[in-house]
XYZ file of C-alpha atoms in Angstrom:
643
model
C -46.928 0.992 3.142
C -45.134 2.000 -0.110
C -42.677 -0.291 -1.873
C -38.923 0.102 -1.562
C -37.371 2.687 -3.545
C -34.948 1.426 -6.078
C -31.629 2.880 -4.662
C -32.793 1.326 -1.283
C -33.517 -1.545 -2.905
C -30.031 -2.240 -4.365
C -28.385 -1.141 -1.319
C -30.050 -3.831 0.501
C -29.481 -6.633 -2.045
C -25.875 -5.596 -1.718
C -25.942 -5.606 2.102
C -27.128 -9.187 2.313
C -23.917 -10.234 -0.023
C -21.900 -8.555 2.748
C -23.614 -9.015 6.189
C -20.090 -9.003 8.098
C -18.720 -5.388 6.679
C -19.720 -2.004 6.766
C -21.200 -1.175 3.361
C -19.685 2.381 2.468
C -22.733 2.696 -0.447
C -21.248 5.721 -3.111
C -24.210 8.231 -3.380
C -22.537 11.009 -5.913
C -19.976 12.154 -3.657
C -20.297 10.488 -0.845
C -20.290 6.916 1.049
C -23.754 6.941 2.826
C -24.583 3.681 5.378
C -27.935 3.028 6.528
C -29.621 1.389 9.190
C -26.990 -1.072 11.757
C -24.057 -0.018 9.497
C -24.998 3.746 10.216
C -25.136 3.280 13.711
C -21.837 1.782 14.049
C -19.928 4.108 12.019
C -22.031 7.077 14.126
C -20.529 5.469 16.889
C -17.165 4.929 16.115
C -16.240 7.759 14.045
C -18.498 10.475 15.716
C -20.510 11.055 12.528
C -23.920 12.702 13.312
C -26.989 10.133 12.980
C -29.721 11.443 10.228
C -32.409 9.613 9.221
C -34.031 8.653 5.503
C -38.488 8.491 5.218
C -39.627 5.267 6.717
C -42.922 5.316 4.478
C -40.485 4.677 1.603
C -38.511 1.981 3.201
C -40.698 -0.815 4.703
C -38.046 -3.288 4.934
C -37.154 -1.104 8.625
C -39.225 -1.014 11.400
C -38.558 3.093 12.012
C -36.986 5.704 10.427
C -33.276 4.473 8.694
C -30.685 5.576 10.462
C -28.316 7.040 7.863
C -24.719 9.002 7.635
C -22.007 9.232 5.266
C -18.417 10.539 4.748
C -17.014 12.521 1.980
C -15.946 10.252 -0.739
C -12.528 11.952 -1.129
C -11.461 12.249 2.192
C -13.005 8.658 3.064
C -9.573 6.725 3.600
C -8.997 8.413 7.219
C -12.740 7.289 8.186
C -11.939 3.948 6.842
C -8.917 3.379 8.861
C -10.448 3.999 12.156
C -12.779 1.897 11.360
C -10.631 -0.558 10.240
C -7.999 -0.303 13.706
C -11.140 -1.306 15.886
C -11.275 -4.193 14.122
C -14.479 -3.511 11.550
C -14.496 -4.911 7.893
C -15.816 -2.474 5.349
C -17.197 -2.709 1.749
C -16.540 -0.421 -0.393
C -19.949 0.262 -3.044
C -18.539 1.700 -6.275
C -20.679 3.379 -8.980
C -19.357 0.940 -12.112
C -21.442 3.507 -14.794
C -21.387 7.369 -15.204
C -24.342 9.091 -13.746
C -24.402 11.355 -16.533
C -24.657 8.601 -19.004
C -27.191 6.098 -17.138
C -30.250 4.872 -17.781
C -32.440 5.031 -14.657
C -30.230 4.051 -11.515
C -26.763 3.978 -11.161
C -25.412 0.203 -11.030
C -23.200 -0.309 -8.353
C -20.929 -2.978 -6.873
C -18.408 -3.899 -4.454
C -15.375 -3.563 -5.812
C -13.024 -3.951 -2.909
C -13.834 -5.040 0.844
C -10.906 -3.668 3.330
C -10.024 -5.994 6.215
C -6.866 -5.403 8.636
C -5.028 -7.734 6.737
C -5.303 -6.222 3.294
C -5.117 -2.602 4.162
C -3.017 -0.734 0.979
C -3.939 3.676 1.974
C -0.902 4.868 3.948
C -2.894 6.251 6.910
C -3.383 2.734 7.839
C -0.341 1.253 7.716
C 3.648 1.456 9.817
C 6.249 2.583 6.997
C 8.059 0.396 8.711
C 6.416 -3.192 9.651
C 4.856 -5.090 7.466
C 1.128 -5.984 7.555
C 0.445 -9.905 6.906
C -2.634 -11.510 5.998
C -1.851 -14.864 7.228
C -3.344 -18.235 7.207
C -2.904 -21.432 8.941
C -3.999 -24.663 8.490
C -3.912 -27.413 11.250
C -4.647 -31.240 10.832
C -3.730 -34.512 12.912
C 0.276 -34.334 12.687
C 0.377 -31.637 9.864
C 0.405 -28.042 9.789
C 0.560 -25.524 7.196
C 1.642 -21.330 7.496
C 1.228 -19.182 4.555
C 1.712 -15.208 4.994
C 0.890 -12.148 2.549
C 2.035 -8.372 2.493
C -0.501 -7.719 -0.182
C 0.953 -3.817 0.449
C 4.385 -5.088 -0.886
C 3.499 -8.527 -2.327
C 6.082 -10.667 -0.500
C 4.251 -13.976 0.432
C 5.933 -17.184 2.544
C 4.705 -20.446 3.087
C 5.987 -23.186 5.508
C 5.230 -26.970 6.660
C 5.826 -28.855 9.970
C 4.568 -32.085 10.702
C 4.800 -34.663 13.448
C 3.245 -34.742 16.974
C 4.409 -31.092 17.608
C 3.638 -29.750 14.346
C 0.756 -27.383 16.208
C 3.428 -25.996 18.639
C 5.720 -25.282 15.707
C 2.342 -23.835 13.816
C 2.216 -21.227 16.860
C 5.517 -20.020 17.359
C 5.208 -19.335 13.398
C 2.140 -17.401 14.033
C 3.693 -15.348 16.479
C 6.952 -14.868 14.779
C 4.851 -12.938 11.936
C 2.185 -11.350 14.162
C -0.333 -11.088 11.415
C -3.395 -8.420 11.601
C -5.732 -11.057 9.985
C -5.363 -15.165 9.867
C -7.365 -16.858 8.141
C -8.214 -20.711 9.145
C -9.195 -24.268 8.689
C -12.130 -25.465 11.155
C -9.523 -27.673 13.218
C -7.181 -24.213 13.741
C -9.807 -21.989 14.658
C -11.117 -24.887 17.529
C -7.807 -25.145 18.807
C -7.290 -23.363 22.060
C -3.795 -22.533 22.241
C -3.853 -20.613 19.153
C -7.256 -18.989 19.904
C -5.496 -17.567 22.821
C -2.521 -16.441 20.829
C -4.162 -14.697 17.861
C -7.018 -13.129 20.268
C -5.497 -12.504 23.218
C -1.813 -12.041 22.395
C -1.870 -11.212 18.998
C -5.376 -9.278 18.625
C -5.352 -10.428 15.683
C -8.885 -10.813 13.216
C -9.770 -14.366 12.625
C -11.748 -15.865 9.823
C -12.566 -19.321 8.934
C -12.073 -21.183 5.646
C -11.497 -24.184 3.790
C -10.855 -24.913 0.629
C -9.843 -28.261 -1.067
C -6.734 -29.711 -2.625
C -7.562 -29.332 -6.334
C -9.027 -25.588 -5.925
C -5.902 -24.771 -3.815
C -3.627 -26.155 -6.581
C -5.304 -24.414 -9.232
C -5.014 -21.329 -7.431
C -1.840 -21.461 -6.353
C -0.370 -22.689 -10.184
C -2.513 -19.704 -11.364
C -0.536 -16.846 -8.934
C 2.531 -17.938 -8.753
C 2.823 -20.610 -11.576
C 3.809 -24.600 -11.862
C 7.329 -24.472 -10.774
C 6.165 -22.648 -6.807
C 3.677 -25.522 -6.807
C 6.156 -27.846 -7.276
C 8.186 -26.572 -4.727
C 5.446 -27.290 -2.193
C 6.203 -30.907 -0.028
C 4.542 -34.296 -1.616
C 4.229 -34.974 1.303
C 2.739 -33.021 3.322
C -0.450 -31.163 2.088
C -1.254 -28.670 4.664
C 0.492 -25.707 3.389
C -0.863 -26.324 -0.298
C -4.083 -25.837 1.822
C -3.008 -22.733 4.084
C -2.191 -21.046 1.116
C -5.131 -21.933 -0.754
C -7.329 -20.663 1.789
C -4.879 -17.131 1.680
C -5.226 -16.581 -2.056
C -8.756 -17.599 -2.116
C -9.799 -14.653 0.683
C -7.519 -12.329 -0.468
C -9.554 -12.400 -4.397
C -12.385 -13.087 -2.470
C -11.907 -9.535 -0.613
C -10.019 -7.344 -3.408
C -11.400 -8.142 -6.445
C -8.912 -6.535 -8.134
C -5.694 -6.985 -9.635
C -3.093 -8.929 -7.967
C -0.500 -9.638 -10.191
C 1.904 -7.687 -8.119
C 2.059 -11.427 -6.125
C 4.124 -13.172 -8.103
C 6.758 -15.335 -6.403
C 5.905 -17.356 -3.277
C 8.918 -17.956 -0.211
C 8.540 -21.228 0.776
C 11.243 -22.073 3.477
C 11.694 -25.475 5.323
C 11.657 -26.529 9.351
C 15.414 -25.702 10.602
C 15.992 -22.615 7.749
C 15.591 -19.853 10.497
C 16.194 -20.094 13.973
C 12.332 -20.343 15.799
C 11.547 -18.944 18.837
C 8.357 -19.285 20.880
C 6.495 -15.778 21.652
C 7.096 -15.741 25.200
C 10.992 -15.864 24.093
C 10.654 -12.789 21.768
C 9.114 -10.513 24.371
C 10.955 -11.615 26.963
C 14.131 -10.835 25.167
C 12.637 -7.900 23.499
C 13.765 -8.094 19.976
C 11.301 -5.405 18.372
C 9.539 -3.803 21.484
C 9.587 -3.788 24.980
C 7.927 -5.561 27.353
C 5.842 -3.327 29.383
C 5.721 0.039 26.723
C 5.543 -1.989 23.454
C 7.604 0.684 22.192
C 11.057 0.335 19.847
C 13.243 2.305 21.641
C 15.155 0.013 24.428
C 14.824 -3.352 21.810
C 17.122 -5.211 20.024
C 15.308 -3.543 16.912
C 16.183 -0.053 18.690
C 19.543 -0.677 18.382
C 20.885 -2.429 15.339
C 18.038 0.012 12.886
C 19.733 2.426 11.209
C 18.108 1.667 8.306
C 17.117 5.157 5.653
C 14.310 3.551 3.717
C 11.065 1.786 4.797
C 11.672 -0.817 2.867
C 15.039 -1.803 4.805
C 13.043 -1.008 7.501
C 10.986 -3.377 7.256
C 13.676 -5.822 5.835
C 15.491 -5.441 8.986
C 12.604 -6.122 11.477
C 11.799 -9.605 9.231
C 15.618 -10.861 9.722
C 15.715 -10.383 13.749
C 12.513 -12.103 13.537
C 13.824 -15.198 10.988
C 17.394 -15.286 11.953
C 19.621 -17.557 9.545
C 21.088 -20.680 11.070
C 22.993 -21.530 7.671
C 27.240 -20.884 8.122
C 27.151 -20.347 4.341
C 24.737 -17.766 4.584
C 25.471 -16.004 7.293
C 29.356 -15.766 6.505
C 28.212 -14.287 2.970
C 25.762 -11.580 4.842
C 28.467 -10.925 6.824
C 31.354 -10.050 4.260
C 29.128 -7.487 2.881
C 28.668 -5.905 6.390
C 32.268 -6.751 6.810
C 33.147 -4.686 2.938
C 31.009 -1.451 4.362
C 32.612 -1.153 7.449
C 36.122 -0.728 6.313
C 35.162 1.573 3.424
C 33.812 4.376 5.226
C 33.727 6.751 1.934
C 31.502 4.219 0.375
C 28.904 3.205 2.878
C 28.118 7.182 3.738
C 27.514 7.819 0.447
C 25.007 5.143 -0.098
C 23.409 6.291 3.171
C 22.946 9.411 1.402
C 21.487 8.051 -1.819
C 19.732 5.555 0.276
C 17.602 8.520 2.103
C 16.261 9.444 -1.034
C 14.642 6.340 -2.199
C 11.180 6.346 -1.924
C 9.404 3.256 -0.554
C 9.148 1.297 -4.211
C 7.678 -1.628 -3.019
C 4.433 -0.240 -1.187
C 4.359 2.770 -4.328
C 4.039 -0.045 -6.834
C 1.606 -2.195 -5.107
C -0.662 1.001 -5.473
C -0.177 0.877 -8.856
C -0.926 -2.555 -9.706
C -4.110 -2.255 -7.498
C -5.320 1.187 -9.241
C -5.018 2.804 -6.237
C -1.746 5.388 -7.039
C -2.361 8.779 -7.496
C -0.224 10.968 -9.396
C 1.701 11.966 -6.792
C 2.928 8.177 -6.126
C 3.691 7.835 -9.989
C 6.174 10.509 -9.372
C 7.262 9.431 -5.840
C 8.068 6.273 -7.662
C 10.132 7.371 -10.829
C 11.877 9.785 -8.178
C 13.439 6.815 -6.128
C 14.076 4.813 -9.421
C 15.788 7.914 -10.396
C 18.283 7.059 -7.480
C 19.385 3.901 -8.424
C 21.971 4.652 -11.180
C 24.064 6.425 -8.463
C 23.610 3.676 -6.057
C 24.827 1.476 -8.656
C 27.820 3.628 -9.723
C 28.793 3.710 -5.506
C 28.953 -0.217 -5.366
C 30.650 -0.508 -8.415
C 33.883 -1.493 -6.640
C 32.766 -3.114 -3.714
C 34.301 -6.776 -3.582
C 31.380 -8.135 -1.739
C 29.518 -10.987 -4.243
C 26.400 -10.374 -2.111
C 26.935 -6.301 -2.870
C 27.647 -6.868 -6.060
C 24.123 -9.423 -6.448
C 22.476 -6.289 -5.281
C 23.521 -4.007 -7.723
C 22.992 -6.438 -10.167
C 19.343 -6.485 -9.367
C 19.138 -2.656 -9.449
C 17.213 -1.789 -12.261
C 16.171 2.210 -12.492
C 13.540 1.858 -15.808
C 15.494 4.549 -17.897
C 12.876 4.653 -20.720
C 9.843 4.479 -18.226
C 11.460 7.081 -16.123
C 11.618 9.244 -18.616
C 8.164 8.848 -20.105
C 6.958 9.432 -16.668
C 8.995 12.448 -16.484
C 8.359 13.885 -19.780
C 4.301 13.360 -18.716
C 3.730 14.324 -15.048
C 4.114 17.802 -13.769
C 7.163 18.028 -11.119
C 4.434 17.936 -8.001
C 0.869 16.598 -9.613
C -2.089 17.812 -7.662
C -3.472 15.551 -4.813
C -6.453 13.627 -6.804
C -5.994 12.738 -10.294
C -9.402 13.335 -10.882
C -8.401 17.543 -10.756
C -6.533 17.642 -13.782
C -3.606 19.757 -14.271
C -0.899 16.968 -13.319
C 0.238 16.163 -17.655
C 2.772 18.343 -17.952
C 2.445 21.115 -21.317
C 3.790 19.444 -24.489
C 3.065 15.767 -23.153
C -0.464 15.251 -25.543
C -1.494 18.046 -28.547
C -5.440 17.541 -27.688
C -4.935 18.179 -23.825
C -2.594 21.446 -24.454
C -5.840 22.443 -27.061
C -8.335 22.161 -24.129
C -6.471 24.008 -22.019
C -5.856 26.907 -23.906
C -9.539 27.173 -24.800
C -9.891 26.334 -20.810
C -7.256 29.120 -19.520
C -7.488 31.349 -22.514
C -11.330 32.012 -23.269
C -11.958 35.253 -22.883
C -8.985 35.567 -25.289
C -10.538 33.782 -27.803
C -13.563 35.816 -27.915
C -11.873 39.142 -28.016
C -9.318 37.461 -31.085
C -13.080 36.461 -32.739
C -14.483 39.513 -32.262
C -11.475 41.443 -33.648
C -11.824 39.081 -36.796
C -15.563 39.479 -37.327
C -14.986 42.896 -37.135
C -12.514 43.114 -39.777
C -14.376 40.592 -42.101
C -17.637 42.760 -41.636
C -16.879 46.634 -41.248
C -18.968 46.550 -38.543
C -16.961 48.736 -35.999
C -19.782 47.990 -33.339
C -19.805 44.458 -33.467
C -19.176 42.832 -30.352
C -19.325 39.281 -28.666
C -20.949 38.836 -25.363
C -22.384 36.142 -23.365
C -25.820 35.622 -21.160
C -26.925 32.335 -19.096
C -30.048 32.095 -21.562
C -28.303 32.352 -25.034
C -24.866 31.664 -24.585
C -22.472 33.488 -26.460
C -23.491 36.025 -29.034
C -22.549 38.412 -31.827
C -24.583 41.723 -31.265
C -24.760 44.449 -33.896
C -26.457 47.884 -33.942
C -29.581 49.086 -36.093
C -27.097 51.354 -37.771
C -25.123 48.517 -39.583
C -27.861 45.933 -39.421
C -27.876 45.883 -43.325
C -23.822 45.136 -43.262
C -24.715 41.354 -41.353
C -23.547 38.908 -43.402
C -25.781 36.025 -44.590
C -23.833 33.622 -42.319
C -25.362 34.996 -38.961
C -28.516 33.418 -37.699
C -30.777 36.129 -35.737
C -31.035 35.032 -32.401
C -32.868 38.437 -30.535
C -34.008 41.402 -31.004
C -33.470 44.788 -29.067
C -34.411 48.071 -28.907
C -30.523 49.116 -30.342
C -29.789 46.404 -32.818
C -30.202 42.605 -32.930
C -28.231 39.631 -31.471
C -26.670 36.465 -33.476
C -24.867 33.540 -33.491
C -23.069 31.746 -36.093
C -22.131 28.037 -36.483
C -18.272 29.214 -35.439
C -19.486 30.722 -32.638
C -21.536 27.711 -31.735
C -18.593 25.375 -32.081
C -16.311 27.558 -30.068
C -18.601 28.203 -27.536
C -18.925 24.256 -26.876
C -15.488 23.827 -26.725
C -15.116 26.595 -23.824
C -17.966 25.244 -21.905
C -16.870 21.170 -22.073
C -13.007 22.189 -22.360
C -13.133 21.353 -18.065
C -14.636 17.864 -18.315
C -12.889 16.877 -21.495
C -9.268 17.549 -20.220
C -10.247 16.004 -16.908
C -11.329 13.017 -18.624
C -8.149 12.760 -21.030
C -5.678 13.314 -18.531
C -7.177 10.293 -16.058
C -7.297 8.371 -19.682
C -3.435 9.152 -19.970
C -2.653 8.870 -16.524
C -4.458 5.277 -16.472
C -2.358 4.930 -19.569
C 0.996 5.385 -17.752
C -0.198 3.416 -14.210
C -0.761 0.085 -16.813
C 2.374 0.861 -18.612
C 4.124 0.720 -15.109
C 2.292 -2.019 -13.550
C 3.459 -4.543 -16.311
C 7.225 -4.042 -14.693
C 5.783 -4.998 -11.535
C 8.669 -7.839 -11.316
C 11.349 -5.853 -12.407
C 10.474 -2.803 -9.721
C 9.822 -5.643 -6.921
C 13.473 -6.581 -7.830
C 15.364 -3.185 -7.488
C 13.350 -2.867 -4.531
C 14.255 -5.938 -2.441
C 17.707 -5.106 -3.333
C 17.761 -1.771 -2.575
C 15.854 -2.907 1.062
C 19.064 -5.577 1.931
C 21.669 -2.988 0.820
C 20.141 -0.350 3.214
C 20.014 -3.210 5.937
C 23.433 -4.376 5.651
C 24.686 -0.688 5.994
C 22.453 0.017 9.011
C 24.885 -3.063 10.366
C 27.728 -1.648 9.605
C 26.812 1.429 10.947
C 26.326 0.132 14.096
C 29.278 -1.890 14.140
C 31.536 1.152 13.596
C 29.838 3.127 16.691
C 29.649 0.371 18.943
C 32.729 -1.294 18.377
C 31.266 -4.582 17.202
C 33.363 -7.555 15.993
C 32.759 -10.041 13.144
C 31.826 -13.028 14.881
C 32.728 -16.711 13.207
C 29.504 -18.717 12.766
C 30.192 -22.619 11.947
C 28.892 -26.625 13.223
C 31.434 -26.813 15.923
C 28.719 -26.279 18.587
C 30.925 -24.211 20.369
C 29.808 -20.553 22.159
C 32.658 -18.735 22.674
C 32.154 -14.958 23.875
C 34.800 -12.742 25.334
C 34.277 -9.105 26.236
C 30.538 -9.297 25.355
C 28.036 -6.763 26.023
C 24.439 -6.396 26.717
C 23.635 -4.353 23.026
C 20.463 -2.448 24.632
C 21.425 -1.936 28.229
C 25.236 -0.037 27.570
C 22.923 2.161 25.251
C 20.241 2.770 27.568
C 22.909 4.117 29.732
C 25.792 5.661 27.796
C 26.605 7.573 30.791
C 27.409 3.868 32.732
C 29.945 1.954 31.999
C 29.610 -1.394 30.833
C 31.727 -4.478 32.838
C 31.508 -7.407 29.800
C 31.735 -10.660 30.465
C 33.166 -13.732 28.840
C 31.343 -16.858 28.158
C 31.895 -20.466 27.041
C 29.890 -23.352 26.349
C 31.303 -26.502 24.817
C 30.051 -28.552 22.526
C 30.387 -31.713 25.033
C 31.553 -30.250 28.010
C 30.144 -26.891 29.647
C 27.274 -27.411 28.291
C 25.481 -25.674 31.168
C 26.003 -23.034 33.494
C 24.882 -22.028 37.340
C 24.838 -18.318 37.641
C 24.394 -17.377 41.177
C 24.247 -14.124 42.757
C 22.157 -11.686 44.962
C 18.903 -10.182 43.475
C 19.715 -7.142 40.957
C 22.805 -8.515 40.036
C 22.960 -8.877 36.812
C 21.966 -12.142 36.613
C 19.228 -11.965 33.863
C 21.291 -9.427 31.889
C 23.905 -12.174 31.627
C 21.553 -14.696 30.164
C 19.985 -12.079 27.787
C 22.842 -10.544 26.466
C 24.795 -13.936 25.983
C 21.146 -14.860 23.491
C 21.259 -11.293 21.884
C 24.811 -11.243 21.104
C 23.924 -15.198 19.675
C 20.800 -13.494 17.653
C 23.019 -11.001 16.297
C 25.909 -13.334 15.208
C-alpha cells in the first residue's frame, strides 16, 4: 500500500496533538475535516460527506471521510459546533502558498471552546461569557473567572469547613460556559451536579503548581496583582494560574487586554445559592428561562451592550457595603432629579457601540474594518457625553466622566484611513480612504484606469513616432503590444522590439509598455496586500491603547446602568432606600416589582414589613392557598436586593 501523502501526514501529526477537538484544516479557501471529525461535522452541521482515495492513506482502514466549509463563512459553523459542546482547533496556513517551497506549513492558531469564543454569532450581547476555574482543597477553595471578549477577570478565596459550599455558590453566581477544575474539584459530587446537570458547563481538568501559577499571574497582571492575593490561602493563586494557563494553551495569541484583576473577598457581595437565584427569578424565569418576568427585565433599561452586561453583574453580585451602596444611590438620585440631562445622556448612549468587545477583537487580531469603524464611532460620542455630565453633582458620576477618554488623535487617524462603510472582509481591499496613502492611490489609479492609461500611451506614441495607424492591443499569449501597419514599418523607433509578424503589419513591445503591463496585471494583488498591511498597522496602533479604551468602556457601562436604574425609579414610582448597619428591615407600602409589571391592568395592594435587630426577627405568615404568601416573601427579598 502506498505511503501517506505529505499533506495527510501533516494533518495526522497536527490531529494527534488535538485529539479532543474537531480540527479545521485549512486547504486553500476551505477548512477541511477528515476521518471521525468529518463524520461528526457532517452529522452536526448537515454537511455532505465525501471521501479521499484510501490507497494514498494507509493509516485508514477504508476510504477517508471528509467534508469542508468555506473559510470566509466558517464562523457560523464553528458557533454551531461550540453550542453543541464541541471544541474546534483552527489550523491555518502559516506561510504564503505562492512562495512556499513544497508543502505549505500549517499550525494551530487557536482552539475555540465554549468559554473562549469571540465571534458575535456565538455571544449574547447583553451577557458575559465566562471561562472559570475552581480549585478545591481540604478546607480551602479558590475561584477565578475571565470573559476574554472583554478582558474582565475576577478571583476570590474561601476557607474553613464550608469552603466547598461557598465555591458552589460562586460558580452558580457566574454561571460559566466552561470551567477548569483541579482533580479534587473534578471529583466533588456536588460540583459535578451543578456544572454538568444544572449549568450545562463544559469541564476541563488541569493541575498547576504554585511557582508556575505565580509566574503566569505576574506576567499577565503584574506583581501588584500577585501581592493582592491572600498570603494565607493559596487556592485562588492555583485557580487563577490554572485559568490563565488554559487560556494561553487554547488562544495562542495576544491576550494583553486581560490586564486587570478584580480580587474580591468573601463578604464584599451578598452570597446567594443557585436555588435562591432561581426561586427569586433574578435574571430569568424558573419555568420558561426567559428574561421577561424576571427582576432583570424590570430593571434593565440600558442602551448599550456594555451596560446590559454590567447591570446583570450588579444583580448577580449585590453590594454589602453601605458606603458603596449610598455612593451609587446618590448618583441614581441625581439622575432622577435632572430629567433633562438624563434623557440627553440616554440619547447619546444609544449611539455608543460595544467598546469592550470591539477592543477585545482588535487585540486578538480578529477585528475587521467594520469593527475599527464602529470602535471609532463609539469613541466619538464620548466628548458629548462628558459635556452632558459636567454639571452633575454626584462624585461617582464625575469620577466616571474623568475616566472617559475618546482618544482624539487615534480617532482622527482612523477617520482619515478608513472609508465610511468598510467592506465585510479586509482581504477584499477598497477600505482605505482615497488620499490616505499615495501608493494605494497610484495602484488604484492603475487598477481602475488601465484602459485609459493604454489609450493615453497610444496617443503619446502616435505623436512621438508620427505613425497614425499605431495602436496598442492585448492578447493572452503576448500580453500588451504595439501594432504598426506595413506602410509605416520604416518609421518604427529602435527602442521597439519586434514580437510578432502579421500579414498586414508587425507587433512590437517596449520596456515602458511591459512595465505598465506589469503594473496593471499586478495592481489588484499589490493594492490588496498594501491595504491589509496598512490595516494591520492601524489595528496594532489601536491595540496599544487597550487600557484607555477599556477604562472608557467601563465608565460608559456604569453610567448606562445608573441611568437605567434612575429611569426605572421614575417610571415605577420607586423611592430611595436608607441602607445602614442597624440590622433593621423596615418597608412601607412595599410592592412586588415583577408582579405589578406583569399585571399592569390590576392594582397591586402594597404591604408593610418590619423586622428588628433584636425583636421581631421572624414572622409567621398564614393564609389560604394562592393568598399571596410566597409573593410577599419574594417581594421582601427582591426589595432588599434592589436596595
